[in-house]
Short mmCIF file of C-alpha atoms in Angstrom, two decimals:
data_model
loop_
_atom_site.label_atom_id
_atom_site.label_comp_id
_atom_site.label_asym_id
_atom_site.label_seq_id
_atom_site.Cartn_x
_atom_site.Cartn_y
_atom_site.Cartn_z
CA MET A 138 -10.58 1.23 23.13
CA SER A 139 -10.71 -2.35 24.42
CA TRP A 140 -8.47 -5.12 23.01
CA LYS A 141 -11.56 -6.95 21.72
CA ARG A 142 -12.78 -3.88 19.86
CA ARG A 143 -9.31 -3.13 18.47
CA THR A 144 -8.75 -6.62 17.14
CA GLY A 145 -12.22 -6.61 15.64
CA ALA A 146 -11.44 -3.37 13.84
CA ILE A 147 -8.19 -4.82 12.53
CA ALA A 148 -9.87 -7.97 11.27
CA ALA A 149 -12.58 -5.99 9.54
CA THR A 150 -10.07 -3.67 7.90
CA SER A 151 -7.93 -6.59 6.77
CA ALA A 152 -10.93 -8.35 5.23
CA LEU A 153 -11.95 -5.14 3.48
CA LEU A 154 -8.45 -4.77 2.07
CA MET A 155 -8.68 -8.16 0.37
CA LEU A 156 -11.97 -7.13 -1.25
CA LEU A 157 -10.47 -3.96 -2.65
CA THR A 158 -7.30 -5.36 -4.21
CA ALA A 159 -9.03 -6.38 -7.43
CA CYS A 160 -6.52 -4.51 -9.55
CA VAL A 161 -3.33 -2.53 -9.13
CA SER A 162 -3.48 1.19 -9.78
CA SER A 163 -1.98 2.46 -13.02
CA ALA A 164 -1.80 6.01 -11.73
CA GLN A 165 1.68 5.69 -10.25
CA PRO A 166 4.48 7.15 -12.40
CA GLU A 167 6.58 4.54 -14.17
CA PRO A 168 10.40 4.89 -13.91
CA PRO A 169 12.44 4.34 -17.08
CA ILE A 170 13.37 0.66 -17.24
CA VAL A 171 15.48 -1.63 -19.37
CA ALA A 172 14.60 -5.31 -19.79
CA THR A 173 17.38 -7.87 -19.33
CA GLN A 174 17.56 -11.62 -18.95
CA GLY A 175 19.48 -11.37 -15.68
CA ALA A 176 23.20 -11.83 -16.28
CA ALA A 177 25.02 -13.83 -13.65
CA ALA A 178 26.30 -11.79 -10.72
CA ALA A 179 28.00 -12.40 -7.39
CA PRO A 180 25.75 -14.29 -4.95
CA ALA A 181 23.64 -12.06 -2.75
CA GLN A 182 24.38 -12.02 0.96
CA ASN A 183 21.01 -11.17 2.53
CA ASP A 184 19.21 -14.46 1.92
CA THR A 185 16.93 -14.15 4.95
CA THR A 186 14.19 -11.72 5.89
CA SER A 187 15.55 -8.18 5.99
CA GLN A 188 16.37 -6.79 9.42
CA ALA A 189 13.60 -4.58 10.79
CA ALA A 190 14.15 -0.97 11.82
CA GLU A 191 14.24 0.02 15.46
CA ARG A 192 11.00 -0.09 17.42
CA ILE A 193 9.06 3.17 17.69
CA GLU A 194 7.28 4.03 20.91
CA PRO A 195 3.45 3.73 20.84
CA GLY A 196 1.78 7.10 20.39
CA THR A 197 4.55 8.49 18.16
CA GLU A 198 3.16 10.46 15.24
CA VAL A 199 4.52 9.16 11.93
CA ALA A 200 2.33 10.91 9.34
CA SER A 201 -0.16 13.72 8.85
CA ALA A 202 -2.43 15.06 6.12
CA VAL A 203 -4.81 17.97 5.53
CA PHE A 204 -7.75 17.69 3.15
CA ALA A 205 -8.14 20.19 0.33
CA PRO A 206 -11.67 20.23 -1.14
CA ARG A 207 -12.71 20.11 -4.74
CA SER A 208 -13.82 23.49 -6.08
CA GLY A 209 -17.34 24.30 -4.89
CA VAL A 210 -17.47 21.49 -2.30
CA GLN A 211 -17.69 21.98 1.46
CA ALA A 212 -15.22 19.51 2.93
CA SER A 213 -12.37 19.93 5.39
CA GLY A 214 -10.39 18.29 8.14
CA SER A 215 -7.14 16.47 8.71
CA PHE A 216 -5.75 13.30 10.22
CA THR A 217 -2.63 12.00 11.90
CA ILE A 218 -1.19 8.50 11.95
CA THR A 219 0.44 7.25 15.14
CA VAL A 220 2.11 4.04 16.23
CA SER A 221 -0.28 1.68 18.01
CA GLU A 222 0.48 -0.53 21.00
CA ASP A 223 0.16 -3.59 18.74
CA PRO A 224 3.41 -4.27 16.84
CA GLY A 225 3.32 -3.13 13.22
CA THR A 226 -0.09 -1.51 13.65
CA TYR A 227 -0.90 2.17 13.17
CA GLU A 228 -3.85 4.31 14.24
CA ILE A 229 -5.45 6.90 11.98
CA VAL A 230 -7.03 9.68 14.01
CA THR A 231 -9.21 12.19 12.16
CA HIS A 232 -9.55 15.80 13.27
CA ASP A 233 -12.66 17.91 12.58
CA LEU A 234 -13.48 15.89 9.47
CA THR A 235 -16.52 17.30 7.67
CA ALA A 236 -17.94 16.39 4.27
CA PRO A 237 -21.30 15.93 2.55
CA PRO A 238 -23.45 13.04 3.89
CA GLY A 239 -22.42 9.64 2.57
CA SER A 240 -18.78 10.58 1.99
CA GLU A 241 -16.21 7.78 2.33
CA LEU A 242 -12.62 7.89 3.55
CA THR A 243 -10.25 5.96 1.30
CA PHE A 244 -6.46 5.51 1.19
CA LEU A 245 -4.64 5.23 -2.16
CA PRO A 246 -1.09 4.03 -2.94
CA TYR A 247 -0.28 7.14 -4.99
CA THR A 248 -0.69 10.89 -4.68
CA ILE A 249 -3.61 12.75 -6.22
CA ASP A 250 -5.20 16.14 -5.60
CA ALA A 251 -8.80 17.30 -5.50
CA SER A 252 -8.82 18.03 -9.23
CA GLN A 253 -8.75 14.27 -9.86
CA PRO A 254 -12.37 13.50 -10.78
CA CYS A 255 -12.60 9.84 -9.84
CA ALA A 256 -11.01 7.28 -7.48
CA ASP A 257 -12.83 4.00 -8.06
CA SER A 258 -10.16 1.92 -9.79
CA GLY A 259 -6.92 0.31 -8.73
CA PHE A 260 -5.85 -0.62 -5.24
CA ARG A 261 -7.87 1.14 -2.54
CA LEU A 262 -8.34 0.79 1.20
CA SER A 263 -11.74 2.13 2.20
CA PHE A 264 -12.73 2.84 5.80
CA GLY A 265 -16.37 3.36 4.90
CA ASP A 266 -18.85 6.15 5.37
CA ILE A 267 -17.41 8.85 7.66
CA ASP A 268 -20.86 9.41 9.18
CA SER A 269 -21.00 5.81 10.43
CA THR A 270 -17.35 5.47 11.46
CA GLY A 271 -17.41 8.61 13.61
CA SER A 272 -14.26 9.86 15.30
CA ASP A 273 -12.95 6.50 16.57
CA PRO A 274 -9.42 5.64 15.35
CA HIS A 275 -9.06 3.55 12.21
CA PHE A 276 -6.39 0.84 12.22
CA LEU A 277 -3.85 -0.22 9.63
CA PRO A 278 -3.24 -3.92 10.41
CA PRO A 279 0.27 -5.42 10.64
CA ASP A 280 -0.05 -7.46 7.43
CA LEU A 281 -0.75 -4.31 5.44
CA GLY A 282 2.62 -3.61 3.84
CA GLN A 283 4.28 -5.94 6.35
CA GLY A 284 4.05 -3.26 9.02
CA ASP A 285 5.20 -0.42 6.74
CA PRO A 286 2.26 1.63 5.40
CA THR A 287 4.40 4.33 3.77
CA PHE A 288 3.40 3.11 0.31
CA PHE A 289 0.12 4.99 0.80
CA GLY A 290 0.49 8.36 -0.92
CA SER A 291 -2.83 10.06 -0.28
CA ALA A 292 -6.27 9.88 1.25
CA VAL A 293 -9.47 10.97 -0.45
CA LEU A 294 -13.02 11.72 0.54
CA THR A 295 -15.33 10.36 -2.13
CA GLN A 296 -19.05 10.33 -2.79
CA PHE A 297 -21.30 8.37 -5.10
CA SER A 298 -22.80 10.52 -7.86
CA GLU A 299 -25.45 9.17 -10.18
CA VAL A 300 -24.54 11.88 -12.69
CA ASP A 301 -20.84 10.94 -12.65
CA ARG A 302 -21.70 7.25 -12.85
CA GLU A 303 -23.75 7.77 -16.00
CA LYS A 304 -21.51 10.40 -17.55
CA ASN A 305 -18.01 9.17 -16.64
CA ASP A 306 -18.62 5.62 -15.38
CA CYS A 307 -17.33 6.79 -11.99
CA ALA A 308 -18.74 5.38 -8.77
CA ALA A 309 -16.44 7.34 -6.42
CA THR A 310 -16.28 11.05 -7.15
CA VAL A 311 -13.41 12.80 -5.37
CA ILE A 312 -14.62 15.69 -3.21
CA ALA A 313 -11.40 16.25 -1.22
CA ALA A 314 -7.85 14.92 -1.24
CA ALA A 315 -4.98 14.88 1.24
CA PRO A 316 -1.37 13.97 0.34
CA ILE A 317 0.12 11.99 3.23
CA ALA A 318 3.35 13.40 4.68
CA TRP A 319 5.30 10.51 6.25
CA THR A 320 8.06 10.84 8.81
CA LEU A 321 8.23 7.07 9.27
CA SER A 322 11.57 5.68 8.16
CA PRO A 323 11.68 2.49 6.04
CA ARG A 324 10.97 -0.56 8.18
CA ARG A 325 13.56 -2.64 6.33
CA PRO A 326 16.45 -0.21 5.83
CA ASP A 327 19.00 -2.87 4.91
CA LEU A 328 16.91 -4.58 2.22
CA LYS A 329 19.06 -5.02 -0.90
CA VAL A 330 18.29 -6.89 -4.10
CA THR A 331 21.02 -8.55 -6.18
CA ASP A 332 20.27 -10.54 -9.33
CA THR A 333 22.32 -13.75 -9.40
CA GLY A 334 20.98 -14.83 -12.78
CA LYS A 335 18.31 -17.15 -14.18
CA THR A 336 17.57 -20.38 -12.35
CA ALA A 337 14.96 -23.10 -12.56
CA GLY A 338 11.85 -21.58 -11.04
CA ALA A 339 13.11 -18.03 -11.57
CA SER A 340 13.69 -17.60 -15.30
CA GLY A 341 11.74 -14.38 -15.92
CA VAL A 342 12.84 -11.00 -17.21
CA VAL A 343 14.50 -8.43 -14.97
CA ALA A 344 14.12 -4.67 -15.43
CA VAL A 345 16.81 -2.25 -14.34
CA ASP A 346 16.95 1.54 -14.11
CA GLY A 347 19.52 3.86 -15.64
CA SER A 348 22.04 3.09 -12.89
CA GLY A 349 21.73 -0.65 -13.42
CA ALA A 350 19.79 -1.24 -10.20
CA THR A 351 17.12 -3.95 -10.32
CA VAL A 352 13.62 -2.44 -10.16
CA SER A 353 11.22 -5.22 -11.16
CA TYR A 354 10.85 -8.82 -12.27
CA THR A 355 8.31 -10.34 -14.68
CA VAL A 356 7.26 -13.83 -13.61
CA ALA A 357 7.80 -16.63 -16.15
CA ARG A 358 5.84 -19.86 -16.46
CA GLY A 359 6.94 -22.31 -13.78
CA ASP A 360 8.39 -19.68 -11.45
CA THR A 361 7.78 -19.83 -7.71
CA LEU A 362 8.08 -17.04 -5.17
CA SER A 363 10.67 -18.96 -3.16
CA ASN A 364 12.90 -19.46 -6.20
CA ILE A 365 12.45 -15.84 -7.24
CA ALA A 366 13.42 -14.74 -3.73
CA ASP A 367 16.50 -16.96 -3.83
CA ARG A 368 17.52 -15.50 -7.20
CA PHE A 369 17.58 -11.99 -5.72
CA GLY A 370 18.99 -12.87 -2.31
CA ILE A 371 15.88 -11.92 -0.36
CA SER A 372 13.05 -13.76 1.38
CA VAL A 373 9.48 -14.39 0.24
CA ASP A 374 8.43 -12.09 3.08
CA ASP A 375 10.60 -9.37 1.52
CA ILE A 376 8.71 -9.86 -1.75
CA PHE A 377 5.46 -9.30 0.14
CA TYR A 378 6.98 -6.18 1.72
CA LEU A 379 8.04 -4.80 -1.66
CA ASN A 380 4.65 -5.53 -3.25
CA PRO A 381 1.89 -4.40 -0.86
CA THR A 382 -0.57 -3.84 -3.73
CA ARG A 383 -0.30 -7.21 -5.47
CA LEU A 384 -3.22 -8.08 -7.73
CA ARG A 385 -4.69 -10.97 -5.75
CA GLY A 386 -3.54 -9.90 -2.29
CA PRO A 387 -0.17 -8.80 -0.83
CA GLN A 388 0.61 -12.20 0.70
CA ASP A 389 -0.72 -14.47 -2.04
CA PRO A 390 1.84 -17.34 -2.08
CA THR A 391 1.46 -17.96 -5.83
CA ALA A 392 3.62 -16.35 -8.52
CA TYR A 393 1.46 -15.74 -11.58
CA THR A 394 2.85 -15.93 -15.11
CA GLY A 395 3.22 -12.38 -16.41
CA GLU A 396 2.92 -10.79 -12.95
CA VAL A 397 5.34 -7.90 -12.49
CA LEU A 398 6.94 -7.88 -9.06
CA ASN A 399 8.45 -4.68 -7.74
CA LEU A 400 11.98 -5.11 -6.40
CA SER A 401 12.73 -1.50 -5.51
CA VAL A 402 12.26 -0.21 -1.96
CA ALA A 403 11.79 3.31 -3.36
CA ASP A 404 8.96 2.19 -5.65
CA ARG A 405 6.94 0.04 -3.23
#
């Protein structure tokens, strides 16, 4: 594939991503959390962008998935995800993908199976009709998860059904699903979050898990992303990394009152 064609595919995918981030999925399991006001703690040490993991050679396979069809539906195939030549970019290569005409390939940031009836809400990355996209590789652009796409949990093949739309208000009926098995290690292995306490511009509520580790932060009026990042000893870019499915776009520079920011690498 030529450089011009590749960059065009990346740009198109990136633009499509922004159109599909209208709301964050509620299907992900919620860990038990405890709200605190952020007691003062020792200053955090990692106040710059987290160090990236070692470079992986282009062509290395980092994920795979096999589609399982919904009962009574003829759909099959698989795909692999490999490292592209462009830094932080990954290629999705489908293998023998077959499905009813008009089926779409979509990635979701959580895991579902083919018994899930609908996939038309929450954060989605759609690659379009599989009949029109053919067998050419799809690309995950570098700004998608800041070069770490492991937050995607599954892929689905969906189809519009007038019956489902009228009966269940569903515009994307799931006909096959594929949990994604990642072998890609975290791209920011040293990323640590430490709450140093409330400050001007970062006075929201912190949530911690049973071990006391910080898992999320609820934005207060007047907060800014830079001040929030300073409070937790990370960079704004780290916030983008930890929140690839933000409501108005992963790299929206505005902190919105009431927005809940994930601060856990495990939960991104």
